[in-house]
Coordinates of C-alpha atoms and ligand atoms in Angstrom, one line a residue:
M843 CA 93.8 -36.3 1.3
S844 CA 91.4 -38.3 3.4
T845 CA 92.3 -41.9 3.9
K846 CA 88.7 -43.0 4.3
T847 CA 86.2 -42.9 1.6
S848 CA 82.4 -42.4 1.6
R849 CA 82.2 -44.3 -1.7
I850 CA 80.8 -47.5 -0.4
S851 CA 79.5 -49.7 -3.2
G852 CA 76.6 -51.9 -2.4
F853 CA 75.9 -50.2 1.0
H854 CA 72.2 -50.4 0.4
K855 CA 72.4 -54.1 -0.1
L856 CA 73.8 -54.7 3.4
S857 CA 71.7 -55.6 6.4
V858 CA 71.1 -52.9 9.0
P859 CA 73.7 -54.3 11.5
E860 CA 76.2 -54.6 8.7
R861 CA 75.6 -51.0 7.8
V862 CA 76.1 -49.9 11.4
D863 CA 79.4 -51.7 11.5
K864 CA 80.5 -49.9 8.3
V865 CA 79.5 -46.6 9.7
M866 CA 81.2 -47.1 13.0
A867 CA 84.4 -48.3 11.3
F868 CA 84.3 -45.3 8.9
A869 CA 83.9 -42.8 11.8
G870 CA 86.5 -44.7 13.9
L871 CA 84.0 -45.3 16.8
E872 CA 84.5 -47.7 19.7
D873 CA 81.6 -49.9 20.5
D874 CA 80.9 -48.4 23.9
G875 CA 77.3 -49.3 23.6
L876 CA 76.9 -47.2 20.4
R877 CA 76.1 -50.3 18.2
A878 CA 73.3 -51.4 20.5
Q879 CA 72.0 -47.8 20.5
F880 CA 71.8 -47.8 16.7
L881 CA 70.1 -51.2 16.7
D882 CA 67.5 -50.3 19.4
T883 CA 64.8 -49.1 17.0
G884 CA 62.1 -48.6 19.7
N885 CA 58.6 -48.9 18.5
L886 CA 59.5 -49.0 14.8
P887 CA 60.6 -52.5 13.9
V888 CA 64.0 -52.5 12.2
D889 CA 62.7 -54.3 9.1
L890 CA 60.1 -51.7 8.7
A891 CA 62.6 -48.8 9.1
D892 CA 64.7 -50.5 6.5
R893 CA 61.7 -50.6 4.1
L894 CA 60.6 -47.0 4.7
I895 CA 63.9 -45.4 3.7
E896 CA 67.1 -46.3 2.1
N897 CA 70.4 -47.1 3.9
A898 CA 68.7 -47.3 7.3
V899 CA 71.0 -47.6 10.3
G900 CA 68.6 -46.9 13.1
T901 CA 65.7 -44.7 14.2
M902 CA 65.3 -41.5 16.1
N903 CA 62.8 -41.5 18.9
I904 CA 60.9 -38.4 19.5
P905 CA 58.5 -38.0 22.5
V906 CA 54.8 -38.3 21.8
G907 CA 52.7 -36.2 24.2
V908 CA 48.9 -35.9 24.3
A909 CA 47.1 -32.6 24.1
T910 CA 44.1 -32.5 26.3
N911 CA 41.0 -30.3 26.6
L912 CA 40.4 -30.2 22.8
L913 CA 36.7 -29.8 21.9
I914 CA 36.5 -29.8 18.1
D915 CA 33.2 -29.7 16.3
G916 CA 31.4 -30.8 19.5
K917 CA 33.7 -33.9 19.9
D918 CA 36.3 -34.3 22.6
Y919 CA 39.7 -35.3 21.4
L920 CA 43.0 -36.4 22.9
V921 CA 45.6 -35.5 20.3
P922 CA 49.0 -37.2 20.0
M923 CA 51.8 -34.8 19.2
A924 CA 55.3 -35.9 18.3
T925 CA 57.8 -33.1 19.1
E926 CA 61.2 -32.7 20.7
E927 CA 60.4 -29.1 21.9
S928 CA 59.3 -28.4 25.4
S929 CA 56.2 -26.2 26.0
V930 CA 54.5 -27.2 22.7
V931 CA 52.0 -29.8 24.1
A932 CA 51.4 -27.7 27.2
A933 CA 50.6 -24.7 25.0
V934 CA 47.8 -26.5 23.2
C935 CA 46.4 -27.9 26.4
N936 CA 46.2 -24.4 27.9
A937 CA 44.7 -22.7 24.9
A938 CA 42.1 -25.5 24.5
R939 CA 41.2 -25.3 28.3
Q940 CA 40.5 -21.5 27.9
C941 CA 37.9 -22.1 25.1
Y942 CA 36.5 -25.5 26.2
E943 CA 33.6 -24.0 28.2
S944 CA 32.6 -21.6 25.4
G945 CA 32.4 -24.4 22.8
G946 CA 35.9 -25.1 21.6
F947 CA 36.8 -25.2 17.9
T948 CA 34.7 -25.2 14.7
T949 CA 36.4 -26.6 11.7
S950 CA 35.8 -27.2 8.0
M951 CA 37.7 -28.1 4.8
S952 CA 37.6 -26.9 1.3
G953 CA 38.1 -30.4 -0.2
T954 CA 40.7 -33.1 -0.7
C955 CA 42.0 -32.1 -4.2
M956 CA 45.7 -32.0 -5.0
I957 CA 47.3 -30.3 -8.0
A958 CA 49.8 -32.0 -10.3
Q959 CA 51.9 -29.7 -12.6
V960 CA 53.2 -30.6 -16.1
Q961 CA 55.7 -28.1 -17.5
L962 CA 55.8 -27.6 -21.3
V963 CA 58.6 -25.5 -22.7
D964 CA 59.5 -24.3 -26.2
V965 CA 55.8 -24.1 -27.2
P966 CA 55.8 -21.9 -30.3
D967 CA 52.2 -20.6 -29.7
P968 CA 51.5 -20.8 -25.9
A969 CA 48.1 -19.0 -26.0
H970 CA 46.9 -21.3 -28.7
A971 CA 48.3 -24.3 -27.0
R972 CA 46.6 -23.4 -23.7
L973 CA 43.2 -23.6 -25.3
A974 CA 44.1 -26.8 -27.2
I975 CA 44.9 -28.5 -23.9
L976 CA 41.7 -27.1 -22.2
E977 CA 39.6 -28.6 -25.1
R978 CA 41.0 -32.0 -24.2
I979 CA 39.6 -32.1 -20.7
E980 CA 37.5 -35.3 -21.3
D981 CA 40.5 -37.1 -22.8
I982 CA 42.6 -35.9 -19.9
R983 CA 40.0 -37.1 -17.4
S984 CA 40.0 -40.6 -18.9
L985 CA 43.8 -40.8 -19.0
C986 CA 44.1 -39.7 -15.4
D987 CA 41.3 -41.9 -14.0
A988 CA 42.6 -44.9 -15.9
C989 CA 45.8 -44.5 -13.8
D990 CA 44.1 -45.1 -10.5
P991 CA 40.9 -47.2 -10.6
V992 CA 41.1 -47.8 -6.8
L993 CA 40.9 -44.1 -6.2
V994 CA 38.1 -43.7 -8.7
K995 CA 36.2 -46.5 -7.0
L996 CA 36.5 -44.7 -3.7
G997 CA 34.9 -41.6 -5.2
G998 CA 38.1 -39.8 -6.1
G999 CA 39.9 -39.1 -9.4
F1000 CA 40.3 -36.3 -11.9
R1001 CA 38.2 -33.2 -11.2
D1002 CA 39.4 -30.2 -13.2
L1003 CA 42.0 -28.7 -15.4
E1004 CA 43.8 -25.4 -15.4
V1005 CA 46.4 -24.2 -17.9
R1006 CA 48.6 -21.3 -17.1
I1007 CA 51.3 -19.4 -19.1
V1008 CA 54.3 -18.6 -16.9
D1009 CA 57.1 -16.4 -18.2
S1010 CA 60.7 -17.6 -17.9
A1011 CA 64.2 -16.6 -19.0
H1012 CA 63.8 -18.9 -22.0
G1013 CA 60.3 -17.6 -22.9
P1014 CA 56.8 -18.6 -21.9
M1015 CA 56.1 -22.0 -20.4
V1016 CA 52.7 -23.7 -20.6
I1017 CA 51.9 -25.2 -17.2
T1018 CA 49.0 -27.7 -17.0
H1019 CA 47.4 -28.3 -13.6
L1020 CA 45.6 -31.6 -13.1
I1021 CA 43.2 -31.2 -10.2
V1022 CA 42.6 -34.6 -8.6
D1023 CA 40.6 -35.6 -5.6
T1024 CA 42.8 -38.0 -3.7
R1025 CA 40.3 -38.7 -0.9
D1026 CA 42.0 -40.3 2.1
A1027 CA 45.5 -40.3 0.5
M1028 CA 47.8 -37.4 0.7
G1029 CA 48.1 -38.1 -3.0
A1030 CA 51.6 -37.3 -4.1
N1031 CA 52.3 -40.6 -5.8
A1032 CA 48.7 -40.8 -7.1
V1033 CA 48.9 -37.5 -8.9
N1034 CA 52.6 -37.8 -10.0
T1035 CA 51.6 -41.0 -11.8
M1036 CA 48.9 -39.2 -13.7
A1037 CA 51.2 -36.3 -14.6
E1038 CA 53.7 -38.7 -16.0
K1039 CA 51.1 -40.5 -18.0
L1040 CA 49.9 -37.3 -19.6
A1041 CA 53.2 -35.9 -20.6
S1042 CA 53.5 -37.3 -24.1
H1043 CA 49.9 -36.6 -24.9
L1044 CA 50.4 -32.9 -23.9
E1045 CA 53.4 -32.7 -26.2
G1046 CA 51.2 -34.1 -29.0
W1047 CA 48.4 -31.7 -28.5
A1048 CA 50.4 -28.5 -27.7
G1049 CA 53.8 -29.0 -29.2
G1050 CA 56.9 -28.1 -27.2
R1051 CA 58.7 -30.4 -24.7
V1052 CA 57.7 -31.7 -21.3
Y1053 CA 60.1 -31.3 -18.5
L1054 CA 58.7 -31.5 -14.9
R1055 CA 55.7 -33.7 -14.0
I1056 CA 55.1 -33.5 -10.2
L1057 CA 52.5 -32.4 -7.7
S1058 CA 52.5 -28.9 -6.2
N1059 CA 52.8 -28.7 -2.4
L1060 CA 50.9 -25.4 -2.5
A1061 CA 47.8 -27.5 -1.9
D1062 CA 45.3 -24.7 -2.0
R1063 CA 42.5 -27.0 -3.1
R1064 CA 42.9 -28.7 0.3
L1065 CA 42.5 -26.0 2.9
A1066 CA 41.8 -26.9 6.5
R1067 CA 40.0 -24.2 8.5
A1068 CA 39.6 -23.8 12.2
R1069 CA 37.9 -20.9 14.2
C1070 CA 37.3 -20.3 17.8
V1071 CA 36.1 -17.6 20.2
W1072 CA 38.0 -17.1 23.5
K1073 CA 35.8 -15.3 26.0
L1074 CA 37.3 -12.2 27.7
D1075 CA 36.9 -13.6 31.2
A1076 CA 38.6 -16.9 30.2
I1077 CA 41.7 -15.2 28.8
G1078 CA 42.3 -12.5 31.5
G1079 CA 40.6 -9.4 30.1
P1080 CA 40.8 -6.8 27.4
E1081 CA 44.5 -6.2 27.8
V1082 CA 45.3 -9.7 26.9
R1083 CA 42.9 -9.7 24.0
D1084 CA 44.2 -6.4 22.6
G1085 CA 47.8 -7.6 23.0
I1086 CA 47.0 -10.7 20.9
V1087 CA 45.4 -8.6 18.2
R1088 CA 48.4 -6.2 18.2
A1089 CA 50.7 -9.2 17.9
Y1090 CA 48.8 -10.5 15.0
E1091 CA 48.8 -7.1 13.2
F1092 CA 52.6 -7.1 13.6
A1093 CA 52.8 -10.6 11.9
L1094 CA 50.4 -9.4 9.2
M1095 CA 52.7 -6.6 8.1
D1096 CA 56.2 -7.9 8.8
P1097 CA 57.7 -11.0 7.4
Y1098 CA 60.4 -11.2 10.1
R1099 CA 57.6 -11.5 12.7
A1100 CA 55.3 -13.6 10.4
A1101 CA 58.0 -16.3 10.1
T1102 CA 58.1 -16.7 13.9
H1103 CA 54.3 -16.4 14.2
N1104 CA 53.8 -19.1 11.6
K1105 CA 56.5 -21.2 13.2
G1106 CA 54.5 -21.2 16.3
I1107 CA 51.4 -22.5 14.4
M1108 CA 53.6 -25.2 12.8
N1109 CA 54.8 -26.3 16.3
G1110 CA 51.4 -27.7 16.7
V1111 CA 50.7 -28.7 13.1
T1112 CA 53.9 -30.5 12.5
A1113 CA 53.7 -32.4 15.7
V1114 CA 50.4 -34.0 14.8
V1115 CA 51.5 -34.5 11.2
M1116 CA 54.5 -36.3 12.5
A1117 CA 52.6 -38.4 15.1
T1118 CA 50.3 -39.6 12.3
G1119 CA 53.2 -40.6 10.0
N1120 CA 52.4 -37.9 7.5
D1121 CA 54.8 -35.9 5.4
T1122 CA 55.9 -32.9 7.5
R1123 CA 57.8 -31.2 4.7
A1124 CA 54.8 -31.3 2.4
V1125 CA 52.6 -29.6 4.9
E1126 CA 55.3 -27.1 5.9
A1127 CA 56.0 -26.2 2.3
G1128 CA 52.3 -25.8 1.6
A1129 CA 51.9 -23.6 4.7
H1130 CA 54.7 -21.2 3.9
A1131 CA 53.8 -20.9 0.2
Y1132 CA 50.2 -20.2 1.2
A1133 CA 51.4 -17.6 3.7
A1134 CA 53.1 -15.8 0.8
R1135 CA 50.3 -16.1 -1.7
K1136 CA 49.6 -12.4 -1.8
G1137 CA 53.1 -11.6 -2.9
W1138 CA 54.5 -11.0 0.6
Y1139 CA 54.9 -13.4 3.5
S1140 CA 52.3 -12.9 6.1
S1141 CA 50.3 -14.5 9.0
L1142 CA 48.5 -17.7 8.4
S1143 CA 46.0 -16.9 11.1
Q1144 CA 43.7 -13.9 11.8
W1145 CA 42.8 -12.4 15.2
E1146 CA 39.8 -10.1 15.7
V1147 CA 37.5 -8.7 18.4
T1148 CA 33.9 -10.0 18.2
A1149 CA 30.8 -7.7 18.6
A1150 CA 30.6 -9.0 22.2
G1151 CA 34.2 -7.9 22.8
D1152 CA 35.7 -11.5 22.9
L1153 CA 38.7 -12.7 21.0
A1154 CA 38.1 -14.5 17.7
G1155 CA 40.8 -16.6 16.1
S1156 CA 40.8 -18.2 12.7
L1157 CA 43.2 -20.3 10.7
E1158 CA 43.1 -21.5 7.1
M1159 CA 46.0 -23.3 5.5
P1160 CA 46.8 -26.2 3.1
M1161 CA 46.7 -29.5 4.9
A1162 CA 47.8 -32.4 2.6
V1163 CA 47.6 -35.2 5.0
G1164 CA 46.3 -38.8 4.5
L1165 CA 45.5 -42.0 6.2
I1166 CA 46.9 -44.1 3.5
G1167 CA 50.3 -44.1 1.8
G1168 CA 53.8 -43.3 3.1
A1169 CA 54.3 -44.2 6.7
T1170 CA 50.7 -43.5 7.8
K1171 CA 49.5 -47.0 7.4
L1172 CA 52.8 -48.7 8.2
H1173 CA 54.3 -47.0 11.3
P1174 CA 52.7 -48.6 14.4
M1175 CA 52.7 -45.3 16.3
A1176 CA 51.1 -43.5 13.5
R1177 CA 48.3 -46.1 13.5
A1178 CA 48.0 -45.8 17.3
S1179 CA 47.7 -42.0 17.0
L1180 CA 44.9 -42.3 14.5
R1181 CA 43.1 -44.8 16.8
V1182 CA 43.4 -42.6 19.8
M1183 CA 41.7 -39.8 17.9
D1184 CA 39.2 -42.2 16.2
I1185 CA 40.1 -40.6 12.9
Q1186 CA 37.9 -41.9 10.0
S1187 CA 38.9 -39.7 7.1
A1188 CA 41.8 -37.5 5.9
Q1189 CA 39.5 -34.5 6.2
Q1190 CA 38.8 -35.2 9.8
L1191 CA 42.5 -35.4 10.5
A1192 CA 43.3 -32.2 8.6
R1193 CA 40.6 -30.4 10.6
V1194 CA 41.9 -31.5 13.9
I1195 CA 45.4 -30.4 12.9
A1196 CA 44.1 -27.0 12.0
A1197 CA 42.4 -26.7 15.4
V1198 CA 45.7 -27.6 17.1
G1199 CA 47.6 -25.0 15.0
L1200 CA 45.2 -22.3 16.1
A1201 CA 45.4 -23.4 19.7
Q1202 CA 49.2 -23.2 19.5
N1203 CA 49.1 -19.8 18.0
F1204 CA 46.8 -18.5 20.7
S1205 CA 49.1 -19.7 23.5
A1206 CA 52.2 -18.2 21.9
L1207 CA 50.5 -14.9 21.2
K1208 CA 49.0 -14.7 24.7
A1209 CA 52.4 -15.4 26.3
L1210 CA 54.1 -12.9 24.1
A1211 CA 51.5 -10.3 24.7
T1212 CA 51.7 -10.7 28.5
E1213 CA 54.5 -12.3 30.5
G1214 CA 56.7 -13.2 27.4
V1215 CA 57.5 -16.8 26.4
Q1216 CA 60.6 -17.2 28.5
K1217 CA 58.8 -17.8 31.9
G1218 CA 56.8 -20.8 30.6
H1219 CA 59.6 -22.0 28.4
M1220 CA 62.3 -21.7 31.0
S1221 CA 60.6 -23.9 33.6
L1222 CA 60.5 -26.8 31.1
H1223 CA 63.8 -25.8 29.5
S1224 CA 65.5 -25.8 32.9
Q1225 CA 64.9 -29.5 33.2
N1226 CA 66.7 -30.1 29.9
I1227 CA 69.6 -27.9 31.2
A1228 CA 69.7 -29.8 34.5
L1229 CA 69.9 -33.1 32.5
M1230 CA 72.7 -31.7 30.3
A1231 CA 74.6 -30.7 33.5
G1232 CA 74.4 -34.4 34.5
A1233 CA 71.6 -34.3 37.0
V1234 CA 69.9 -37.7 37.6
G1235 CA 66.7 -38.8 39.4
D1236 CA 65.5 -36.2 42.0
E1237 CA 68.4 -34.0 41.2
I1238 CA 66.8 -33.0 37.9
S1239 CA 63.8 -31.2 39.4
I1240 CA 65.8 -29.7 42.3
V1241 CA 68.4 -28.2 40.0
A1242 CA 65.7 -27.1 37.5
R1243 CA 63.7 -25.3 40.3
R1244 CA 66.9 -23.6 41.5
L1245 CA 67.7 -22.4 38.0
V1246 CA 64.2 -20.9 37.7
E1247 CA 64.5 -19.3 41.1
L1248 CA 67.8 -17.7 40.1
G1249 CA 66.3 -16.6 36.8
T1250 CA 69.4 -17.9 35.1
V1251 CA 68.8 -21.1 33.1
R1252 CA 72.3 -21.8 32.0
I1253 CA 74.5 -24.9 31.8
D1254 CA 77.3 -23.4 33.9
V1255 CA 74.9 -22.4 36.7
A1256 CA 73.3 -25.8 36.5
E1257 CA 76.7 -27.5 36.9
D1258 CA 77.5 -25.2 39.9
T1259 CA 74.1 -26.0 41.5
L1260 CA 74.5 -29.7 41.0
R1261 CA 78.0 -29.6 42.5
A1262 CA 76.7 -27.7 45.5
L1263 CA 73.8 -30.1 45.9
R1264 CA 76.0 -33.2 45.8
A1265 CA 78.5 -31.6 48.2
R1266 CA 75.7 -30.9 50.7
E1267 CA 74.6 -34.6 50.4
D1268 CA 78.1 -36.0 50.9
Ligands
NAD1266 P1 50.2 -44.0 -2.1 O1 50.5 -44.0 -3.5 O2 51.1 -44.9 -1.3 O3 48.7 -44.3 -1.8 C1 47.7 -43.7 -2.5 C2 46.9 -44.8 -3.3 O4 46.2 -45.6 -2.4 C3 45.8 -44.2 -4.1 O5 46.4 -43.7 -5.4 C4 44.8 -45.3 -4.3 O6 45.1 -46.1 -5.4 C5 45.0 -46.1 -3.0 N1 44.0 -46.0 -2.0 C6 43.5 -47.0 -1.2 N2 42.6 -46.5 -0.3 C7 42.5 -45.2 -0.5 C8 41.6 -44.2 0.0 N3 40.7 -44.4 1.0 N4 41.7 -42.9 -0.4 C9 42.6 -42.6 -1.4 N5 43.4 -43.6 -2.0 C10 43.3 -44.8 -1.6 O7 50.4 -42.6 -1.4 P2 50.1 -41.1 -1.8 O8 49.2 -40.5 -0.8 O9 49.8 -41.0 -3.3 O10 51.6 -40.5 -1.6 C11 52.0 -40.1 -0.4 C12 53.5 -40.3 -0.3 O11 54.2 -39.6 -1.3 C13 54.0 -39.7 1.0 O12 54.9 -40.7 1.6 C14 54.9 -38.5 0.6 O13 55.9 -38.3 1.5 C15 55.3 -38.9 -0.8 N6 55.8 -37.9 -1.7 C16 55.6 -36.6 -1.5 C17 56.0 -35.7 -2.5 C18 55.8 -34.2 -2.2 O14 55.1 -33.8 -1.3 N7 56.3 -33.3 -3.0 C19 56.5 -36.1 -3.7 C20 56.6 -37.5 -3.9 C21 56.2 -38.4 -2.9

């Protein structure tokens, strides 16, 4: 039986330093600088961190890098990316450099609508109920729009209604979709409020009982699109092009490969979503659900050969990001990222993110189809390994270089190399 308990009543009411003390006492930790580390919240003021989430005890700094060379819809961008993974920022810079001269990326967006779902169960006559709900579209519009006059004033609000009948172990469910234009907001809170408001009305019109009232992260009314042509001479010739197309065909047909293919796309996407204070999980859930929309999990991107023999890449995926709500407006770094990119609308941000995702995918596929990812990865990774081995200052790059020369980027080899280096210098 444990002598310590995680039942800490009123933990949320404590100040951040008081919580840190409790946590350290619970874990039996000495204050060897750890307390100060918790309380160093970097560029996110501690009060703000405490307001953004519950039970805050600190922050987690992630590097923000800037992707260069991005020409998107005729405009040059420097794109901030928050990621802990080496190679991610470099991959975008490289891909964008190889298509800069030929015009860069062209992007578009299907709209800014989100879907809220209301689940009705135990409806005796689901087909009949479905039509009864559809007939109420104007009542539903008024009820939804009345929830958010600010949104309506900004040109958003209720747009359309869908009612689906979905089978379940307990019989058919009547699922109502509220389609709402949330403009520059990601829109989760906005549409959830509408769904909750509507619940009792739906029960009245259709019978049955409402359970869930929540947005869908499969934001397929909010698709961001990016396309780009990489000229053959810029990418290294037909072998590279064909290798990329073959790699794509693999991802198209095989979910084991598609998961990794799409993870590469998300390396770029999530980093910009994070740097702008948006909800990474919402975008990721939407991406993977969209990738499986045909009934099997597949590639989010497409790769083809143009009539001129060049390589054409395209990406279309849900992109529920906003400039308002959540941390987007509050986090100082999120605001700084938006200013660096001179972002004026959620659509513009979503389009930039799609271009970054496509660029990331290009670099990963090119590396895989040619030299493999390890060469590029390892030179950056070797620096992390050198750091882990205890290298400091100039030692880091000396040890990292040696690891790459040896072709063995391992901690034990880094430790040996560091020992030998220090012995030579003594
Ligand atoms: P929000 O409610 O904070 O802000 C949106 C509201 O801001 C709108 O309803 C509108 O009234 C107002 N507004 C002001 N200017 C606007 C403009 N230019 N365009 C649009 N609206 C404007 O935020 P939200 O976007 O509704 O919700 C986003 C948050 O919800 C995120 O933090 C997300 O993490 C969280 N969330 C996500 C999920 C999910 O993804 N499943 C579920 C619940 C909550």
